[in-house]
Coordinates of C-alpha atoms in Angstrom, one line a residue:
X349 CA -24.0 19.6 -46.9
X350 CA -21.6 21.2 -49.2
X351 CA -23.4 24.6 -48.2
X352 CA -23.2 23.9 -44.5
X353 CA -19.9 23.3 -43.9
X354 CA -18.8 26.6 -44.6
X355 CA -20.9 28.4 -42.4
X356 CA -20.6 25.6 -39.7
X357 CA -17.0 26.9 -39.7
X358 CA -17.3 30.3 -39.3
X359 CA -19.9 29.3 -36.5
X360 CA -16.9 28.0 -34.6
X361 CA -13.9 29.9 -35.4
X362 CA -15.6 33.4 -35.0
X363 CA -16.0 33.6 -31.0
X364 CA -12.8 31.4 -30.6
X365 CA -11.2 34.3 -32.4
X366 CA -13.6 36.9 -30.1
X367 CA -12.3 34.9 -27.0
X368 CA -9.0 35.4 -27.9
X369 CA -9.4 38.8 -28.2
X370 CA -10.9 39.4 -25.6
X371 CA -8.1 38.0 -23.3
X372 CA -5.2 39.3 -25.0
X373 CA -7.2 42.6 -24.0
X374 CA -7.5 41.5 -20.7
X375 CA -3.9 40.8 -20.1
X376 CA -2.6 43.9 -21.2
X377 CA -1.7 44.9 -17.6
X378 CA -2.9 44.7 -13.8
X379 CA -6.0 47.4 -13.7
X380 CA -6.4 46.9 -10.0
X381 CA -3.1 47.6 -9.3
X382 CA -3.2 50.6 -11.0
X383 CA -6.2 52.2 -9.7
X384 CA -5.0 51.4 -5.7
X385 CA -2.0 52.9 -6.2
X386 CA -3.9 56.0 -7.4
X387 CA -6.8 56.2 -5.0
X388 CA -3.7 55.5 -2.1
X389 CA -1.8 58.9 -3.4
X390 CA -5.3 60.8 -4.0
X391 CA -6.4 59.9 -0.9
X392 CA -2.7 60.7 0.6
X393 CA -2.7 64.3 -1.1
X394 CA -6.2 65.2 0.7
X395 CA -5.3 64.2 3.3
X396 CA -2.3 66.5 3.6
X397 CA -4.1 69.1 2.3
X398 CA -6.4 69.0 5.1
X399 CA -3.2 68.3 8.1
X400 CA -1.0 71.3 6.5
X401 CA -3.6 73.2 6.3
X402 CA -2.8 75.4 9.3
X403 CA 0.8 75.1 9.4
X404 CA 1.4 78.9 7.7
X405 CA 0.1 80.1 11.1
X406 CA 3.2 78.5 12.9
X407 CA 6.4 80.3 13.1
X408 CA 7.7 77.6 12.1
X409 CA 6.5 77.5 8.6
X410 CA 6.4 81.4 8.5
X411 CA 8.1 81.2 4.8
X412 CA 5.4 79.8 3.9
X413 CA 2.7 82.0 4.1
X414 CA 2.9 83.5 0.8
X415 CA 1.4 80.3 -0.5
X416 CA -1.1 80.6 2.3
X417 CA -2.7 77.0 3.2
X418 CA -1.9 75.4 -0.4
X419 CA 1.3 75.5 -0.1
X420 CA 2.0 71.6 0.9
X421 CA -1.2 70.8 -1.6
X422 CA 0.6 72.4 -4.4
X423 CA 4.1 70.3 -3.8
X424 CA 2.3 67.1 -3.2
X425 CA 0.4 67.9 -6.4
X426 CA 3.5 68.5 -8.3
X427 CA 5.3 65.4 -6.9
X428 CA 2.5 63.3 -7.7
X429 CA 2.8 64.5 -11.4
X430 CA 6.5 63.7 -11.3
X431 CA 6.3 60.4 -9.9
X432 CA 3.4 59.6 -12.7
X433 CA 5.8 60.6 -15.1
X434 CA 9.1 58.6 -13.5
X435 CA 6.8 55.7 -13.4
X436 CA 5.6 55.7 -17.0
X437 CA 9.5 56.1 -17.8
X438 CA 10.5 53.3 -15.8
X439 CA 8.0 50.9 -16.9
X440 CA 9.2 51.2 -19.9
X441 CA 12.3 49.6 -19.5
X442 CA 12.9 46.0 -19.1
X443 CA 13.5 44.0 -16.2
X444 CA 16.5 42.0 -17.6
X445 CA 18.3 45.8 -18.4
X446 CA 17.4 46.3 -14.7
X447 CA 19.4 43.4 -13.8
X448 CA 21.7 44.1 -16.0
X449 CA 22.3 47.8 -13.8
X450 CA 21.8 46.5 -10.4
X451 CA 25.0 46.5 -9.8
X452 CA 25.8 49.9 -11.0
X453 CA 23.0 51.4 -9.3
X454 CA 23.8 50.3 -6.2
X455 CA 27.3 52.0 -6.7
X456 CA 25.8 55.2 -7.8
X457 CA 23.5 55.2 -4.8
X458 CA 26.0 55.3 -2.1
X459 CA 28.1 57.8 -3.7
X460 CA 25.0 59.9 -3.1
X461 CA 25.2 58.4 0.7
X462 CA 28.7 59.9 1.2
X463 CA 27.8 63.1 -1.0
X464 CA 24.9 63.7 1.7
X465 CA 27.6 63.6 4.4
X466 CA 29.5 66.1 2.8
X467 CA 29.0 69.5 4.8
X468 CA 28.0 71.8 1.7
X469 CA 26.8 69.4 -0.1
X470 CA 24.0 67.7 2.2
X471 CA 21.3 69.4 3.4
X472 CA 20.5 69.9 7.7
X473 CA 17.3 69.4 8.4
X474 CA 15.8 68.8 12.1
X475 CA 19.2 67.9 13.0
X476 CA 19.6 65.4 10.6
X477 CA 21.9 65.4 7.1
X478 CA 20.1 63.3 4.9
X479 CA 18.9 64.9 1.8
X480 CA 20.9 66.9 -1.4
X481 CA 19.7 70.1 -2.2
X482 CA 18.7 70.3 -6.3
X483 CA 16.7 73.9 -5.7
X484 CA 13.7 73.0 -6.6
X485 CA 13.3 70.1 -4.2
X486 CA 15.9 67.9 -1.8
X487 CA 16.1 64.4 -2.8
X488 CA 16.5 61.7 -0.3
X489 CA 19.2 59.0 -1.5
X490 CA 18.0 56.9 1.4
X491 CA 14.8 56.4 -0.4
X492 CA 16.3 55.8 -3.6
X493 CA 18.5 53.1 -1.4
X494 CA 15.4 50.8 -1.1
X495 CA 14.3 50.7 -4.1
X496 CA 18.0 50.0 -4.9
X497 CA 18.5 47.4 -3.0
X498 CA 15.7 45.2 -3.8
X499 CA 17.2 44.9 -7.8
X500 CA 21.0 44.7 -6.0
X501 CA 19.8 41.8 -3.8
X502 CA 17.4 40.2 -6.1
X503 CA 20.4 40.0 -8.6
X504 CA 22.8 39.0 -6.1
X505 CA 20.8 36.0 -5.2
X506 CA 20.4 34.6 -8.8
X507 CA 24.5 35.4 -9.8
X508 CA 25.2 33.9 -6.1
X509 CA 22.7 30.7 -5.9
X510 CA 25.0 28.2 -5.8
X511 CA 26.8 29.8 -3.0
X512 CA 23.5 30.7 -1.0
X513 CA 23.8 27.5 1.7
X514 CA 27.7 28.9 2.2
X515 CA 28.3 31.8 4.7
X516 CA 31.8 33.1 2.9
X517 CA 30.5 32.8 -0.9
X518 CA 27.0 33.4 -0.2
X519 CA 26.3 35.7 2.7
X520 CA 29.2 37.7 3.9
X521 CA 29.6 39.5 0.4
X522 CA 26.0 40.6 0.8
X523 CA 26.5 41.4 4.6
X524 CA 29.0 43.5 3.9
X525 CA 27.8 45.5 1.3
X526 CA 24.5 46.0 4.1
X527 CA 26.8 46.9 6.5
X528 CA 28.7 50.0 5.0
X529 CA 25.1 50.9 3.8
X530 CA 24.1 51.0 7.8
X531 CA 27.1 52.8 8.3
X532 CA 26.2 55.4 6.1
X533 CA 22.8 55.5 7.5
X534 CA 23.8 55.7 11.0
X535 CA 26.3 58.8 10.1
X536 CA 23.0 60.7 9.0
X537 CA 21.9 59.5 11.5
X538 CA 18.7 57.1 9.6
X539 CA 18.0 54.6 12.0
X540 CA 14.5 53.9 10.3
X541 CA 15.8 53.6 6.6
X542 CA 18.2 51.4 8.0
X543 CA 15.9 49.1 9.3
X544 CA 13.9 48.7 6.0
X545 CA 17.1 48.3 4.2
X546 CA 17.9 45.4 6.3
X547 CA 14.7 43.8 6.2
X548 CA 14.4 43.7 2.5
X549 CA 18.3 42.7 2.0
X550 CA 17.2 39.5 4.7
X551 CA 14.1 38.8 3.4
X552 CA 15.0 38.4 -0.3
X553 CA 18.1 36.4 1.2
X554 CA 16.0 34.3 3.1
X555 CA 13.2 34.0 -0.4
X556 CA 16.4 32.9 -2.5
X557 CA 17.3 30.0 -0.7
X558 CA 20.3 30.9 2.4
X559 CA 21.1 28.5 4.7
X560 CA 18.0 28.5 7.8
X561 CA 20.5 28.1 10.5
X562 CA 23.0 31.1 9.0
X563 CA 20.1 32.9 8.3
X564 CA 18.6 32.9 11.9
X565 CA 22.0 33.5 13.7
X566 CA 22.0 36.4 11.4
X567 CA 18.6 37.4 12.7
X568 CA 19.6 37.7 16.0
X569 CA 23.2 39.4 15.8
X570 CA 21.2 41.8 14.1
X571 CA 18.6 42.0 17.1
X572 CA 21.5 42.8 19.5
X573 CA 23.4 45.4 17.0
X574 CA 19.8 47.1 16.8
X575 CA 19.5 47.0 20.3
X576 CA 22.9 48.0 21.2
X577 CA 22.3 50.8 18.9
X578 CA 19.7 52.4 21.3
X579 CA 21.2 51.5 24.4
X580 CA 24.6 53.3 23.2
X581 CA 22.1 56.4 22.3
X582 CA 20.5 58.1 25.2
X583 CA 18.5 60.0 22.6
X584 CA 17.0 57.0 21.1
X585 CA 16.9 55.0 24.7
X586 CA 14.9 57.8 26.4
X587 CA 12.3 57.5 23.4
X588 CA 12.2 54.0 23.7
X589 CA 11.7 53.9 27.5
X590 CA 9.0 56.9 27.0
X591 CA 7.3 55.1 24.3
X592 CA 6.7 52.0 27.1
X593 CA 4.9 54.8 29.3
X594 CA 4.0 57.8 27.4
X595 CA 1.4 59.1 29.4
X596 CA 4.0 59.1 32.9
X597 CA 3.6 63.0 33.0
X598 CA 7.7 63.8 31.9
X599 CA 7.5 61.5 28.9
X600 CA 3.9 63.5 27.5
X601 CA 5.4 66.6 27.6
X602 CA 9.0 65.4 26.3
X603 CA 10.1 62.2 24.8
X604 CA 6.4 60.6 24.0
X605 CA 4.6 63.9 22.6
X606 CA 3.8 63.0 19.8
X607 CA 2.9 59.7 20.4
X608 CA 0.3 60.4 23.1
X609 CA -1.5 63.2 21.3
X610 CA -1.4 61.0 18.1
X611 CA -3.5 58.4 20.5
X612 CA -5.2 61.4 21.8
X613 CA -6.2 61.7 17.7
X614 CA -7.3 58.2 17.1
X615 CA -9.2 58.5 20.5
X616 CA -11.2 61.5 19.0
X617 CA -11.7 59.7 15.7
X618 CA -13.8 56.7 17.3
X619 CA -15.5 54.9 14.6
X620 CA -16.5 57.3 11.8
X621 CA -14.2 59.8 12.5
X622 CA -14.8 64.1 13.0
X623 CA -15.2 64.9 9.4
X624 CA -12.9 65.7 6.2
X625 CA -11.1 69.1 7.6
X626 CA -12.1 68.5 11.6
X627 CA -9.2 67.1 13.0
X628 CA -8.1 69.3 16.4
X629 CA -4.8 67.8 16.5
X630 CA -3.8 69.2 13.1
X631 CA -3.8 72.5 14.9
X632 CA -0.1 72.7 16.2
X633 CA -0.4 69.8 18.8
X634 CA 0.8 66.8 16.3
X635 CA 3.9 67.5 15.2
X636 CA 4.8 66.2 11.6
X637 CA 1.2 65.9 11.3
X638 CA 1.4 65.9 7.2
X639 CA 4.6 63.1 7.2
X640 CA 5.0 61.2 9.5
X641 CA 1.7 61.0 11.5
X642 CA -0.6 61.2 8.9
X643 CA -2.6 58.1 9.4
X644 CA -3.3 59.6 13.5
X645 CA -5.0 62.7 11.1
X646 CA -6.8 60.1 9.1
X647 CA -7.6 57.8 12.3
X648 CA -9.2 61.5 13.5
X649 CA -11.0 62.6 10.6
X650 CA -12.1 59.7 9.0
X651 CA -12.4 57.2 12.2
X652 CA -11.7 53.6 12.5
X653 CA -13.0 53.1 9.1
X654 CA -11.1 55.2 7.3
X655 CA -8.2 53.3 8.8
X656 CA -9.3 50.3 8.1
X657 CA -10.1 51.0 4.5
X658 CA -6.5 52.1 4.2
X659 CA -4.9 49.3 5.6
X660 CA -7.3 47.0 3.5
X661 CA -5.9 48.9 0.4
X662 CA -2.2 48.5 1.9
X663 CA -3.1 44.9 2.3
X664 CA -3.8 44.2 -1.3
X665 CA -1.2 45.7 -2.5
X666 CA 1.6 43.7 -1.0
X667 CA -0.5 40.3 -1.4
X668 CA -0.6 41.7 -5.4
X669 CA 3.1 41.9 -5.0
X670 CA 3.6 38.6 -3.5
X671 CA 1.7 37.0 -6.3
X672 CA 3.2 38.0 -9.0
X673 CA 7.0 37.5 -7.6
X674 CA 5.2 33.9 -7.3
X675 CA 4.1 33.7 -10.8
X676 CA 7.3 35.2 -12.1
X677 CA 9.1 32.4 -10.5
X678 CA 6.6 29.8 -11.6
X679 CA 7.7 30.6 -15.3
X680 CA 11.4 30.7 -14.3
X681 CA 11.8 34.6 -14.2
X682 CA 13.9 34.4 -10.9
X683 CA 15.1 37.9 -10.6
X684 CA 11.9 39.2 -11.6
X685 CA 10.4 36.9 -9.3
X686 CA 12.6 38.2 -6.0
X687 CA 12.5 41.8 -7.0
X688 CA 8.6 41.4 -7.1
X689 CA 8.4 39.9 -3.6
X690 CA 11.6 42.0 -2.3
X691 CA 9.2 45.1 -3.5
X692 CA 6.2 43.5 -1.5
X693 CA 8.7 43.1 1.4
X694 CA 9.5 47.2 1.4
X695 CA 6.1 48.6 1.1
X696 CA 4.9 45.9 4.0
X697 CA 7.5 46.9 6.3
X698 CA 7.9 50.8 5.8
X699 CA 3.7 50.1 6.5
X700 CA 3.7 48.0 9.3
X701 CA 6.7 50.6 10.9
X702 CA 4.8 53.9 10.3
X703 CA 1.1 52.2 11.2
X704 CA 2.8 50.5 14.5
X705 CA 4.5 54.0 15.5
X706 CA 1.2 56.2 15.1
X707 CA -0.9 53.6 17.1
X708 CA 1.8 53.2 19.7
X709 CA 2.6 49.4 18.7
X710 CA 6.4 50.6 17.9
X711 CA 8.7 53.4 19.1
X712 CA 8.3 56.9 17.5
X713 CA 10.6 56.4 14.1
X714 CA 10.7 58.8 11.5
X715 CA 9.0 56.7 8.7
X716 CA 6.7 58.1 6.3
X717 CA 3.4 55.9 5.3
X718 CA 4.0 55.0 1.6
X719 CA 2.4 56.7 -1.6
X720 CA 0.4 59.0 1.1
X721 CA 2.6 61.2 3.2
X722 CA 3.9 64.1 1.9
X723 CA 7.4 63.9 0.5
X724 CA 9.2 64.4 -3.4
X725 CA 11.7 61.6 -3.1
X726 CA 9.1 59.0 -1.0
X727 CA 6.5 59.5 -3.3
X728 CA 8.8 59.2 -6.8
X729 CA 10.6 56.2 -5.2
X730 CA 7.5 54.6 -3.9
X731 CA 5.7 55.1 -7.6
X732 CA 9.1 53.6 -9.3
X733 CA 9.3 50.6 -7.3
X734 CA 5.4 49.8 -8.0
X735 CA 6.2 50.8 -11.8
X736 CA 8.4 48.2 -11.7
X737 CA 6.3 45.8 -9.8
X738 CA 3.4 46.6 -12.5
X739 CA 6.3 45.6 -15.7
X740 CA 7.2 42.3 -13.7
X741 CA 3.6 41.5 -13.9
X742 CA 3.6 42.9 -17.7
X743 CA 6.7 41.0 -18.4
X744 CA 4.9 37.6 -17.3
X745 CA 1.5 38.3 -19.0
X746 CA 3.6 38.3 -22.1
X747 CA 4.9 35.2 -21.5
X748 CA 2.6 33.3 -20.7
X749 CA 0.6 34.2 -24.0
X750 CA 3.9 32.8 -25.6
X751 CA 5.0 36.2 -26.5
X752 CA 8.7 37.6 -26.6
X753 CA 9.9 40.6 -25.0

């Protein structure tokens, strides 16, 4: 016996140990998470490879042409490397120092709003100021506003719970600092952004605990200043009333142009799609084909189940983010928890917007489809706010293993 026991011990404490090892190898970091995010901006930078690929030919894009058709490949692939790189940077740093900034990022972000105003300073493109020159590339501060405003709101809501069920403390401070966001929006004009902007501020409101009956009264002024905001426009209320009947022979031609030959792309597409490189629509008839209407390229070439597949992906992603916002708020992380979900919240509704527009669900808005269409600031922004998504989840691995960050 006095033999045994010995060995019966280190029967029994050697897989224990192996099992232990085995999950602290396991919960290093979310895999899955990783690798969708990747095979979403792969599959994004194919893609507009293959709906840029004629746009040297247009006038339009004449500067262009000494890059001949790998012009928009090349950019994509360099702002795919950047936003890899931002990401690994901003994973780095700790969720409580985010907190801790919120506040001061939120400032720094709408001096860039007014700098983009700023003739000189902001850059005019399509009629629209919205981006600030740095030569190599423009950045978009109304991305970086999104991202922004999830931390600002999340850490809002934990300083301001106590106050959430009161409409002076709690909401108006929040409202207002929404508000002269919109304004600056509006002034670019960046109806779209807006939007987003407002949805995550509400819906991380509305996570945190405000009042239900505040809440929905706030949901409907905000229906009517939306509304009112395209009625007052006749720009955006002839798109709206064309989007309703785009194929009325005035509206194809004008207003709804690139809504019905996106259908007309989807149409072509039927189930398996024309082939990698096939679309027709590509060829100068979709406008924005490599931005905006990517997924009616992808709904050609790949079909309804190349659609499908990227909604699926799409779908995981914010039901990842969802979960772990849940889990950080199971272990009492509640900023970590709301930034997770507010997170969710953007990449679900800049989605939904851009998917809804190119199948003619919603009127034509100039959202780009996250991680996928071609952009610098979109793509960087997008990969940041998942980097950050993916140390939340980090964060509350280590946690629950009883570590300390």
């Amino acid at each position: 016996m006095a033999f045994q026991m010995p060995f019966r011990f280190a029967e029994k404490s050697t897989p224990s140990m192996d099992s232990r090892a085995r999950l602290s190898k396991m919960m290093e970091y979310d895999q899955p998470l990783v690798w969708v995010t990747l095979l979403l901006m792969l599959l994004g930078m194919v893609m507009v490879y293959s709906a840029s690929i004629s746009l040297p030919d247009s006038p339009k894009f004449a500067n262009y042409v000494r890059w001949q058709n790998t012009y928009f490949l090349q950019r994509q692939a360099m702002f795919v490397a950047v936003s890899l790189v931002a990401a690994l940077f901003v994973f780095r740093i700790r969720i409580a120092d985010l907190q801790k900034a919120a506040p001061y990022l939120f400032i720094g972000t709408l001096v860039l709003l007014v700098a983009v105003l700023i003739p000189g300073l902001g850059v005019v493109v399509n009629g629209g100021r919205r981006w600030l020159s740095l030569k190599v590339f423009n950045v978009q501060p109304s991305e970086l506003m999104k991202v922004v405003i999830v931390l600002y709101a999340a850490d809002y809501t934990v300083r301001k719970q106590e106050y959430m069920h009161k409409l002076t403390k709690g909401f108006l401070p929040m409202a207002a600092a929404v508000a002269f966001v919109g304004g600056l929006l509006l002034l670019e004009p960046d109806l779209g952004a807006f939007g987003v902007i407002v949805c995550i501020a509400m819906g991380i409101l509305f996570l945190g605990g405000i009042n239900v009956i505040w809440f929905g009264g706030i949901g409907a002024l905000l229906a009517l200043i939306f509304a009112s905001i395209i009625a007052l426009s006749k720009f955006r209320r002839e798109r709206y009333f064309a989007y309703l009947n785009p194929w009325e022979e005035d509206n194809a031609l004008n207003k709804a142009y690139q809504l019905t030959h996106s259908l007309i792309a989807f149409g072509r597409g039927e189930l398996f799609g024309v082939g990698l490189g096939g679309s027709v629509e590509k060829l100068h008839y979709l406008p924005e084909a490599h931005t905006d209407f990517l997924l009616a390229v992808i709904g050609e070439e790949l079909g309804l189940v190349g659609v499908l597949v990227v909604i699926a992906m799409f779908y995981w992603l914010i039901k990842r983010a969802f979960d772990i916002g849940r889990q950080a708020i199971a272990i009492d992380q509640t900023f970590a928890g709301l930034t997770a979900k507010g997170i969710g919240i953007w990449i679900g509704v800049q989605t939904f917007i851009n998917m809804g527009v190119n199948l003619g669900l919603l009127p034509t808005k100039g959202l780009t489809l996250p991680l996928m269409s071609y952009g610098g600031t979109g793509v960087v922004i997008n990969c940041v706010g998942l980097a950050i998504l993916l140390r939340i989840d980090y964060e509350n691995r280590v946690l629950m293993r009883g570590g300390r960050l």
